[in-house]
Short mmCIF file of C-alpha atoms in Angstrom, two decimals:
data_model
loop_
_atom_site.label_atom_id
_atom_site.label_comp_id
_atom_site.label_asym_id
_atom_site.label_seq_id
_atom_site.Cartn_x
_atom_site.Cartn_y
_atom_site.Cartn_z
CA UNK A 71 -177.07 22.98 -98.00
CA UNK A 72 -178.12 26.57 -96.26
CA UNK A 73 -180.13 27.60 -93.75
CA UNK A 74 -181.16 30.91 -93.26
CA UNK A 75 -177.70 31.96 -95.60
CA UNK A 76 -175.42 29.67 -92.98
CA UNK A 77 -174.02 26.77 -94.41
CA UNK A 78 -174.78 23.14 -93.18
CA UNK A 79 -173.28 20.13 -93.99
CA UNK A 80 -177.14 18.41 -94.94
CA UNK A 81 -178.64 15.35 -92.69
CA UNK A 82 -177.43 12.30 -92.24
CA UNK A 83 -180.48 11.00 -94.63
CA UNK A 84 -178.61 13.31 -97.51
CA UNK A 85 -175.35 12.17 -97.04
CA UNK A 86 -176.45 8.32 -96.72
CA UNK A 87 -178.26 8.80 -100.15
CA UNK A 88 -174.90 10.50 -101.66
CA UNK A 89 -173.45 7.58 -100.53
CA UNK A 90 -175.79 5.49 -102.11
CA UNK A 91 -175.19 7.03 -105.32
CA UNK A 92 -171.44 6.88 -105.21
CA UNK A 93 -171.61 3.32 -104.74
CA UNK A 94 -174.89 2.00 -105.85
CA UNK A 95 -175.43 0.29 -102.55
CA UNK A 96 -178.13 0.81 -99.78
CA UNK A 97 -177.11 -1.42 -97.09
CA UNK A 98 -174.91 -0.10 -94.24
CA UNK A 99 -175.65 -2.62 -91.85
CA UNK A 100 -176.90 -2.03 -88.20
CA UNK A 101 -177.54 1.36 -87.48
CA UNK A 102 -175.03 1.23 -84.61
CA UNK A 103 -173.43 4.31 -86.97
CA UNK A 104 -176.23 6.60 -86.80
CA UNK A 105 -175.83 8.30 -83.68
CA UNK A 106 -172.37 8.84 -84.17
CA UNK A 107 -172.67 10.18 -87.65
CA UNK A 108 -175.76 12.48 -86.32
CA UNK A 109 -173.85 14.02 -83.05
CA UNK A 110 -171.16 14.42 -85.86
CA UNK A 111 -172.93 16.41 -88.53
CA UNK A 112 -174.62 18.65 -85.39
CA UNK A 113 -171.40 19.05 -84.25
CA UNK A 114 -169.93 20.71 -88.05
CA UNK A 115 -173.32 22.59 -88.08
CA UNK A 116 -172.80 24.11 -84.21
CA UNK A 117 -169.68 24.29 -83.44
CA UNK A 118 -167.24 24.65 -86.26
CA UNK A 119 -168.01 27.54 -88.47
CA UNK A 120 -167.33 26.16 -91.19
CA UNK A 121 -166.39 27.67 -94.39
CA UNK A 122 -167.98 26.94 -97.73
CA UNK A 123 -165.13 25.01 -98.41
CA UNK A 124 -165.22 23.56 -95.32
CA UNK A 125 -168.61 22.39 -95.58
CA UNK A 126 -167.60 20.45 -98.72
CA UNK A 127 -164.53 18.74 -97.19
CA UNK A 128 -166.69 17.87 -94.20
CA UNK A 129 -169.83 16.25 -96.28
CA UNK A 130 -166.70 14.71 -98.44
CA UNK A 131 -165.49 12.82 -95.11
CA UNK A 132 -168.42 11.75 -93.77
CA UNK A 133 -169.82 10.60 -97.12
CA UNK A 134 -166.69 8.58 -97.83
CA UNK A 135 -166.90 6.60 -94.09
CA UNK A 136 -170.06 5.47 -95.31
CA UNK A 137 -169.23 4.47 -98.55
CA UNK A 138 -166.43 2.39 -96.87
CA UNK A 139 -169.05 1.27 -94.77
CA UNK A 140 -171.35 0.14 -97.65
CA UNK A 141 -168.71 -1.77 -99.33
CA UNK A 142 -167.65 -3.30 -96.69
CA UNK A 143 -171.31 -4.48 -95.99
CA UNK A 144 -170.90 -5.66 -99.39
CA UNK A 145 -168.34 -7.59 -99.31
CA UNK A 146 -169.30 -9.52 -96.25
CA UNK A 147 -172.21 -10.55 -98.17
CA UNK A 148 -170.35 -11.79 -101.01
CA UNK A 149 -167.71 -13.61 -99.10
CA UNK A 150 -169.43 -15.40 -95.73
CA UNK A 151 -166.55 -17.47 -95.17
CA UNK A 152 -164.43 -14.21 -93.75
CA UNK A 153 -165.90 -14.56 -90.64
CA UNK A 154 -163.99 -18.19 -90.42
CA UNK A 155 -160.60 -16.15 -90.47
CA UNK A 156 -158.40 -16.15 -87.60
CA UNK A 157 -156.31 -13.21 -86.72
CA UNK A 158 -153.85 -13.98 -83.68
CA UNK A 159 -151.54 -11.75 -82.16
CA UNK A 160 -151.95 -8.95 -84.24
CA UNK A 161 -149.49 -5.95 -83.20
CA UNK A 162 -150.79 -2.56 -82.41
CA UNK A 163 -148.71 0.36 -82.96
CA UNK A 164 -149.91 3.74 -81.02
CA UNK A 165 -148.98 6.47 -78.86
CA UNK A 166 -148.62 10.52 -78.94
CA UNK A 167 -148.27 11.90 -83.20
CA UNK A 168 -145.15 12.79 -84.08
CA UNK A 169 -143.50 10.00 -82.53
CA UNK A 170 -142.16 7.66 -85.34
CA UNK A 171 -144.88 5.33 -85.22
CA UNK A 172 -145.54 5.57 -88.86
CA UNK A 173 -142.37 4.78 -89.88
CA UNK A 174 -142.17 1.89 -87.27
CA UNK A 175 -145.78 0.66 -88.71
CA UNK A 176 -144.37 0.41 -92.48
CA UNK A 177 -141.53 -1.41 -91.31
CA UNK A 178 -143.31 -4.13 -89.21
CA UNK A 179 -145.54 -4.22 -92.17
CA UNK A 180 -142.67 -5.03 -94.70
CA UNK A 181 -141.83 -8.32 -93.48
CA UNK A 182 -143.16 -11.11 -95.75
CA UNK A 183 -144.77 -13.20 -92.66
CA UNK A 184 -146.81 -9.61 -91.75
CA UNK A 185 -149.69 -7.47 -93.21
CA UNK A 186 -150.66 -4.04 -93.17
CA UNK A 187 -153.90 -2.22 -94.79
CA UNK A 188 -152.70 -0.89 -97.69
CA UNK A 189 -154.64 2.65 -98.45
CA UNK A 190 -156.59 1.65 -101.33
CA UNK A 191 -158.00 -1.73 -99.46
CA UNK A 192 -158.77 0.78 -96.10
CA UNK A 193 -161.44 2.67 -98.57
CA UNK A 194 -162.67 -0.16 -100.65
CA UNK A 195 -162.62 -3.10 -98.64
CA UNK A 196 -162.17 -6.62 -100.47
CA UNK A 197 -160.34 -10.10 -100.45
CA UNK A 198 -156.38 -8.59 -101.08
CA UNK A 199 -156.07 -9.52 -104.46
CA UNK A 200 -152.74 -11.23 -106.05
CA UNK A 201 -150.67 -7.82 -105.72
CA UNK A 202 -149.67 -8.07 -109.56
CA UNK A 203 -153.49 -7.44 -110.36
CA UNK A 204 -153.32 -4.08 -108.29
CA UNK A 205 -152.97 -1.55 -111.31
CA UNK A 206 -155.69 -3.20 -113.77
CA UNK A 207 -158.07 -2.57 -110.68
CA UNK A 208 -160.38 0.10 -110.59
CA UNK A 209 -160.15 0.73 -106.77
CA UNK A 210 -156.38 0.88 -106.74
CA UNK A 211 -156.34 3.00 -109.57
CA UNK A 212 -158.74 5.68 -108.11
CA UNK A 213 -156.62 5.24 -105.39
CA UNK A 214 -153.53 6.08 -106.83
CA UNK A 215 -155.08 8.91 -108.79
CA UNK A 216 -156.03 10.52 -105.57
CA UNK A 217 -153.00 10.21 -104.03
CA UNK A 218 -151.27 11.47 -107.32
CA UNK A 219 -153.01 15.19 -107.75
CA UNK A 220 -152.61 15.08 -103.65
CA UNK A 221 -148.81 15.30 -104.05
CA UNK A 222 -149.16 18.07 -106.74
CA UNK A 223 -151.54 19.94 -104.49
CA UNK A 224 -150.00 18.90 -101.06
CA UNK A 225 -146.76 18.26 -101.74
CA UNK A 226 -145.62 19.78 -97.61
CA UNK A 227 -148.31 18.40 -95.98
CA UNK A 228 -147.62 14.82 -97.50
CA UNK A 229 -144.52 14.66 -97.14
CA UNK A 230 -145.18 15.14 -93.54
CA UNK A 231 -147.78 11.98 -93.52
CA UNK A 232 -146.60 10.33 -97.09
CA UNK A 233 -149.34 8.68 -98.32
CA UNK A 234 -149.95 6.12 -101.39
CA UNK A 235 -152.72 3.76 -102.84
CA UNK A 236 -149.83 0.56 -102.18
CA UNK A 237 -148.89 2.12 -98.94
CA UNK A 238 -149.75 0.74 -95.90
CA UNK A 239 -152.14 3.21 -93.73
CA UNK A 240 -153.90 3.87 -90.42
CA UNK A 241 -156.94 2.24 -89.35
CA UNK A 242 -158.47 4.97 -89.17
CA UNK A 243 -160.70 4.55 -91.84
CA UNK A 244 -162.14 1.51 -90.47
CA UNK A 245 -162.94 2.91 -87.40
CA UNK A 246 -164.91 5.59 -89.17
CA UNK A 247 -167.04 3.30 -90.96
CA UNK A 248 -168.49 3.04 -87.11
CA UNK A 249 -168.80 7.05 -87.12
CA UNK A 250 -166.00 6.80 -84.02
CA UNK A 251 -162.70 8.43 -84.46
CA UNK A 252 -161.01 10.93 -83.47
CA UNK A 253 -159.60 11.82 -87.09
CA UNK A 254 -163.01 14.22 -87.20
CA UNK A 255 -161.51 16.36 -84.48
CA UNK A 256 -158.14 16.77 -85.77
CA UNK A 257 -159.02 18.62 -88.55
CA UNK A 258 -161.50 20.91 -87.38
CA UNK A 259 -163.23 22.24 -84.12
CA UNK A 260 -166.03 20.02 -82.46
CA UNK A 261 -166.06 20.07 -79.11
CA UNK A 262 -169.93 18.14 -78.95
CA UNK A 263 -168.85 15.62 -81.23
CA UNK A 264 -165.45 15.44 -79.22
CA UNK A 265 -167.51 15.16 -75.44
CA UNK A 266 -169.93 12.60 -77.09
CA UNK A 267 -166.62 10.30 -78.42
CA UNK A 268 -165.04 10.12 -75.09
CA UNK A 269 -168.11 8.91 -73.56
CA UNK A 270 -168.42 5.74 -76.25
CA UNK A 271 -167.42 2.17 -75.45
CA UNK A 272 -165.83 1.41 -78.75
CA UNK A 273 -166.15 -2.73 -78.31
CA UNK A 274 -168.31 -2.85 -81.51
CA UNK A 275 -166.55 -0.20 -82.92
CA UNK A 276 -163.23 -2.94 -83.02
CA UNK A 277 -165.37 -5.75 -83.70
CA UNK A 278 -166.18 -4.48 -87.35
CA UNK A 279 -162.62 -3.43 -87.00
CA UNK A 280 -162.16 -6.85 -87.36
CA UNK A 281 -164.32 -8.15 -89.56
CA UNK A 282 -162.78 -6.08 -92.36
CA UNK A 283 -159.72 -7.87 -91.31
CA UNK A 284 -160.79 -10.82 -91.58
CA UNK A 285 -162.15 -9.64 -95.07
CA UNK A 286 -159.52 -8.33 -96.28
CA UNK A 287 -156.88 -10.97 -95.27
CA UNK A 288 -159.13 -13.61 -96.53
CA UNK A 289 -156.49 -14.71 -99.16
CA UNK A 290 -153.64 -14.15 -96.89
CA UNK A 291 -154.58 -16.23 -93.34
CA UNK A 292 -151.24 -16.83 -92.17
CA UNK A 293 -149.78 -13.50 -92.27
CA UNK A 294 -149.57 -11.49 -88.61
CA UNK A 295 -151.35 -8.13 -88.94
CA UNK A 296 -149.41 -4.78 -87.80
CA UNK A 297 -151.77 -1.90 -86.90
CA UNK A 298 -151.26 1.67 -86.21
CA UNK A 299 -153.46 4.19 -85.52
CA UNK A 300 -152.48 6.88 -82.61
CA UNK A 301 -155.98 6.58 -81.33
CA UNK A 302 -155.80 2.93 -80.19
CA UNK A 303 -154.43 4.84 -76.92
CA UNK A 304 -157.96 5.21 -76.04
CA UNK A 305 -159.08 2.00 -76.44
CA UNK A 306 -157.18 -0.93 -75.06
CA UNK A 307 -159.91 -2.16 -72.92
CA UNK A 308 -161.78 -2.73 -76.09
CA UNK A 309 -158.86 -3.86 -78.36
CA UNK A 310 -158.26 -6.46 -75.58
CA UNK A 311 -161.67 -7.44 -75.44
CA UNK A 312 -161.98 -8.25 -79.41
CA UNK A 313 -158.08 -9.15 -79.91
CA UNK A 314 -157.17 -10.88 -76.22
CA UNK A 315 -153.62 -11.90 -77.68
CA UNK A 316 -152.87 -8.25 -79.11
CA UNK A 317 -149.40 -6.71 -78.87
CA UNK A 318 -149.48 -3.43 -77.98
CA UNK A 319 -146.47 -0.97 -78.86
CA UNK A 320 -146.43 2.61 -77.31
CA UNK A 321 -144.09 4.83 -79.12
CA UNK A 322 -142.24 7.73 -77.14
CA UNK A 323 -140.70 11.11 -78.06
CA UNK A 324 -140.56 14.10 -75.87
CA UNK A 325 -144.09 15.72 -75.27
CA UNK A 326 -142.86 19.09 -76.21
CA UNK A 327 -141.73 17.88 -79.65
CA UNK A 328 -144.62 15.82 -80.30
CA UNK A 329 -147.46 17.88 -79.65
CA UNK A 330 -145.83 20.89 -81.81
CA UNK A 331 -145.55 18.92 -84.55
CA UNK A 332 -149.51 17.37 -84.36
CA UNK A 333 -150.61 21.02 -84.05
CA UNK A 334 -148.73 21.77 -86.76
CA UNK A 335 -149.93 18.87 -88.55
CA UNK A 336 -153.10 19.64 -87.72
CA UNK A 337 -152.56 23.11 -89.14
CA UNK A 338 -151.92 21.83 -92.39
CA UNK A 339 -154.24 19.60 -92.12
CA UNK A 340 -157.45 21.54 -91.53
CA UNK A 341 -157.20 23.02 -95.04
CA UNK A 342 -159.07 26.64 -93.78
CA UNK A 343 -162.00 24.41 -92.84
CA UNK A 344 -163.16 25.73 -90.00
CA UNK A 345 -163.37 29.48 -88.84
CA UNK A 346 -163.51 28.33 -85.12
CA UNK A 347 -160.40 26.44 -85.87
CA UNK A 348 -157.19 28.55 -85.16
CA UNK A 349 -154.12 28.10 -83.79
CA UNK A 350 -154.78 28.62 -80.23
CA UNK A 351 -157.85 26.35 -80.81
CA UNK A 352 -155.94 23.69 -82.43
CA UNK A 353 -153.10 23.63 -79.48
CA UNK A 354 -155.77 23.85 -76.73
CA UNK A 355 -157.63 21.05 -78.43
CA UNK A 356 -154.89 18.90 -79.17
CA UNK A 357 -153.03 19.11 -76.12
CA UNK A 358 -156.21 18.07 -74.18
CA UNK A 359 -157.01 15.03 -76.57
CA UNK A 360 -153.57 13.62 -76.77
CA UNK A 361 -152.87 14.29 -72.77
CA UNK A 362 -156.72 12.37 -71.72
CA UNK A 363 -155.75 9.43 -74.33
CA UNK A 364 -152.01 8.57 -72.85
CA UNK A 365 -153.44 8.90 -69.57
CA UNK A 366 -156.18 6.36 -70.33
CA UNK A 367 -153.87 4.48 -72.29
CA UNK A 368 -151.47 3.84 -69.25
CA UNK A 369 -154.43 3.33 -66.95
CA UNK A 370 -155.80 0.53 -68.99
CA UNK A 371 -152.46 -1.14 -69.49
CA UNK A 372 -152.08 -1.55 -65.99
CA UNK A 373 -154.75 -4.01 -66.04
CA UNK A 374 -152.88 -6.43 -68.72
CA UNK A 375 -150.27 -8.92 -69.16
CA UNK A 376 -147.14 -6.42 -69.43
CA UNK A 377 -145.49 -8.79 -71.76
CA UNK A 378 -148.03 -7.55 -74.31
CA UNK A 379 -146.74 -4.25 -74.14
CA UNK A 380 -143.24 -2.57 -75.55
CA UNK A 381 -142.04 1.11 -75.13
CA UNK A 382 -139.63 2.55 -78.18
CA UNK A 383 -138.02 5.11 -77.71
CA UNK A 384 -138.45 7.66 -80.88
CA UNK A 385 -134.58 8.63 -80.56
CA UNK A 386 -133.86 4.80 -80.37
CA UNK A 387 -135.58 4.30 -83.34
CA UNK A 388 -133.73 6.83 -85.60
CA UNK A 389 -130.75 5.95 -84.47
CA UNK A 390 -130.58 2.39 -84.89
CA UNK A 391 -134.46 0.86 -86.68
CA UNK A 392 -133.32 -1.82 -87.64
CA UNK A 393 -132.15 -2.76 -84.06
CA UNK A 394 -134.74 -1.51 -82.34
CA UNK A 395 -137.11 -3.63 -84.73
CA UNK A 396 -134.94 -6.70 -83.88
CA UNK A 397 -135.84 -5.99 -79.68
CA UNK A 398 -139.13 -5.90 -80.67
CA UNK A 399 -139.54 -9.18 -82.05
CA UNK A 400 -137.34 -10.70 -79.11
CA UNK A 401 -139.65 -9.10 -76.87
CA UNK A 402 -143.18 -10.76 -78.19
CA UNK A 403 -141.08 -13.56 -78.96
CA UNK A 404 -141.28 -13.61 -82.89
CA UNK A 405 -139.00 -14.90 -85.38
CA UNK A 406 -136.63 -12.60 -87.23
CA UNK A 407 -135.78 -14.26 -89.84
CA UNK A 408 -133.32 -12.94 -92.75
CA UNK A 409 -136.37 -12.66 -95.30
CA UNK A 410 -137.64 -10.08 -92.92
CA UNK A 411 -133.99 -8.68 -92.45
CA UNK A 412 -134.13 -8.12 -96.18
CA UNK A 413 -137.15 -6.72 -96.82
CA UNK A 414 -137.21 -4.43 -93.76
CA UNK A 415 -133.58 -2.87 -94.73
CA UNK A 416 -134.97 -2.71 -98.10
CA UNK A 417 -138.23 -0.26 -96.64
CA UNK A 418 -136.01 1.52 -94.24
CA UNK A 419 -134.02 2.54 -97.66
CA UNK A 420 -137.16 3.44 -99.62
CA UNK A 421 -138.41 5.55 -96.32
CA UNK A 422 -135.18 7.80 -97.15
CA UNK A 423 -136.43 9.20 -100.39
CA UNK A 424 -136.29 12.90 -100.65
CA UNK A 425 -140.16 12.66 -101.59
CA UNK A 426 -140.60 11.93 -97.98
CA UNK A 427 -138.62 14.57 -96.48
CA UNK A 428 -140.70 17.54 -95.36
CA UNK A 429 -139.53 20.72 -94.30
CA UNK A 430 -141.71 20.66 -91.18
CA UNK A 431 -140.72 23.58 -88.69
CA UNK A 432 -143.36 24.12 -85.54
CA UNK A 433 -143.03 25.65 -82.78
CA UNK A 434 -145.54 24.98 -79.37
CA UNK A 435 -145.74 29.14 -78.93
CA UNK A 436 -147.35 29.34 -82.41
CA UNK A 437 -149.92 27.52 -81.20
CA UNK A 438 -150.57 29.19 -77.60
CA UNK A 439 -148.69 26.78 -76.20
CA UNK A 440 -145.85 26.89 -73.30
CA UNK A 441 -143.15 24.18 -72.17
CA UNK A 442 -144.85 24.04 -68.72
CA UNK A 443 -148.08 23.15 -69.66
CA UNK A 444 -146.91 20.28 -72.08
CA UNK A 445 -144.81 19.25 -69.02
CA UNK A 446 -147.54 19.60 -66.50
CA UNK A 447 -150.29 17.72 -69.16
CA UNK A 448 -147.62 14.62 -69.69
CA UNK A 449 -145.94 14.74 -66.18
CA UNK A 450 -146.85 11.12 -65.29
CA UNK A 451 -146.78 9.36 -68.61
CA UNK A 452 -144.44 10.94 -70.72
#
């Protein structure tokens, strides 16, 4: 779309019927999306500067949340009986980026009692099928093609965040079905969309969080879900509200360290998007999300049960994961039994691979960035 020779990502009436088409579905549920996704595509229009490129990536993104969205209106139809699903005690990983949290999330995830959402289930939610009828399925295996040319084309940038359709993910995508998340903002400027997100109560936001969990863990009840998305920092009022019995992990590594890397991250991640987006945009951006969201994050925990909470330490964790997994299931009290042992040593081997090594270099100056400021931002919550 143009206007007056300026690019525009289209309405949110465009975008819905693109979604439409990709899926041939027409039911995305309450409209409790459609403010989110409109503040959203004003934001991209106003604020971004967005290249022709960009403007594809960012109709790509917002199209895709609702075709999640879509399907997973879909599948509720078809299956009623999700909403008869417990989930109890689900763990929630979160903190700062950069701060081993993925790699702590994948091996929670690998024990046999747990469950993660595997990539190709986060954009096509369904009942998990048998996991021997993953490759004859046509979800998985657009999935995996994605994933596939990504590697050829991004071979850096995921290696930083290794991705795969069988791979356990972020929520992220679910919380975008809801038009909420601050995945928009990491990858491009939009400081309107951005102002509008930290004004939401994002209560219904995790109740269709989970719903699709209940969805997609229809055919595996018993099974403790482990979560991870670095956002959850901003919302543990509302994670409390829809999961009371939650476990709530905070991962640590030294703010200086962790906010070089996300810019960089973010760097890589932009893909020349947005004109408005340069470095000293990205560090001023990012250092002012991730600062407000641990500070909420600690003020909210204050009002909890502190045995539902656990600090790791990031250097902890690479020096000894498989111990530091161990203290976490003697602090929430779970069983560790050898079957996990197993299968946890066996993902902390796989993790190794030289596929998932990234030469990742960042520095906080290349982003406009100094050592006081990180210090002065993080100075009571670090």
């Amino acid at each position: 779309m143009t206007t007056q020779d300026t690019p525009t990502v289209g309405t949110a009436d465009e975008l819905l019927a693109l979604a439409t088409e990709a899926t041939g579905l027409d039911d995305f549920g309450d409209d409790d999306f459609r403010e989110g996704l409109e503040v959203l595509i004003s934001s991209f229009d106003a604020d971004s500067r967005l290249t022709p490129h960009g403007v594809t990536i960012a109709r790509a993104m917002m199209t895709k949340a609702l075709v999640g969205r879509a399907r997973s209106e879909a599948a509720f139809a078809r299956h009623p009986e999700h909403t008869e699903v417990g989930i109890e005690r689900p763990v929630f990983v979160c903190g700062l980026m950069r701060t081993g949290s993925t790699a702590l999330h994948r091996l929670l995830s690998a024990d046999p009692a747990h469950q993660g959402i595997e990539t190709w289930l986060a954009e096509a939610p369904q009942p998990r099928p048998a996991r021997a009828d993953w490759p004859a399925h046509p979800d998985f295996q657009r999935a995996q093609a994605h994933f596939a040319a990504r590697r050829r084309n991004e071979a850096e940038l995921m290696k930083v965040h290794f991705m795969d359709a069988d791979e356990v993910e972020e929520c992220w995508q679910l919380l975008q079905q809801s038009m909420r998340s601050v995945a928009f903002e990491c990858v491009s400027y939009l400081p309107t969309y951005s102002k509008w997100l930290a004004g939401q109560d994002w209560t219904d936001t995790y109740a269709r969080h989970k719903k699709n969990l209940q969805l997609i863990g229809m055919n595996d009840p018993e099974r403790r879900w482990v979560l991870k998305n670095p956002s959850h920092v901003f919302a543990i009022d509302e994670i409390m509200r829809v999961y009371p019995d939650a476990l709530i992990i905070r991962t640590h590594r030294p703010p200086r360290t962790a906010m070089a890397s996300t810019c960089s991250l973010a760097e890589q991640g932009k893909h020349d998007m947005s004109a408005a987006y340069d470095r000293e945009t990205i560090g001023r951006t990012q250092l002012a999300l991730w600062s407000r969201g641990i500070e909420h994050f600690e003020a909210a925990r204050s009002r909890y049960d502190p045995r539902q909470f656990l600090d790791v330490d990031y250097q902890d964790f690479v020096t000894d994961p498989l111990g530091t997994v161990g203290g976490i299931y003697d602090h929430f009290g779970l069983e560790f039994t050898a079957q996990a042992r197993e299968a946890i040593e066996a993902s902390h081997r796989k993790s190794l691979g030289a596929h998932r090594r990234p030469e990742h270099r960042y520095r906080l100056e290349d982003f406009g960035l100094t050592e006081a400021e990180v210090d002065e931002r993080f100075a009571a919550h670090a």
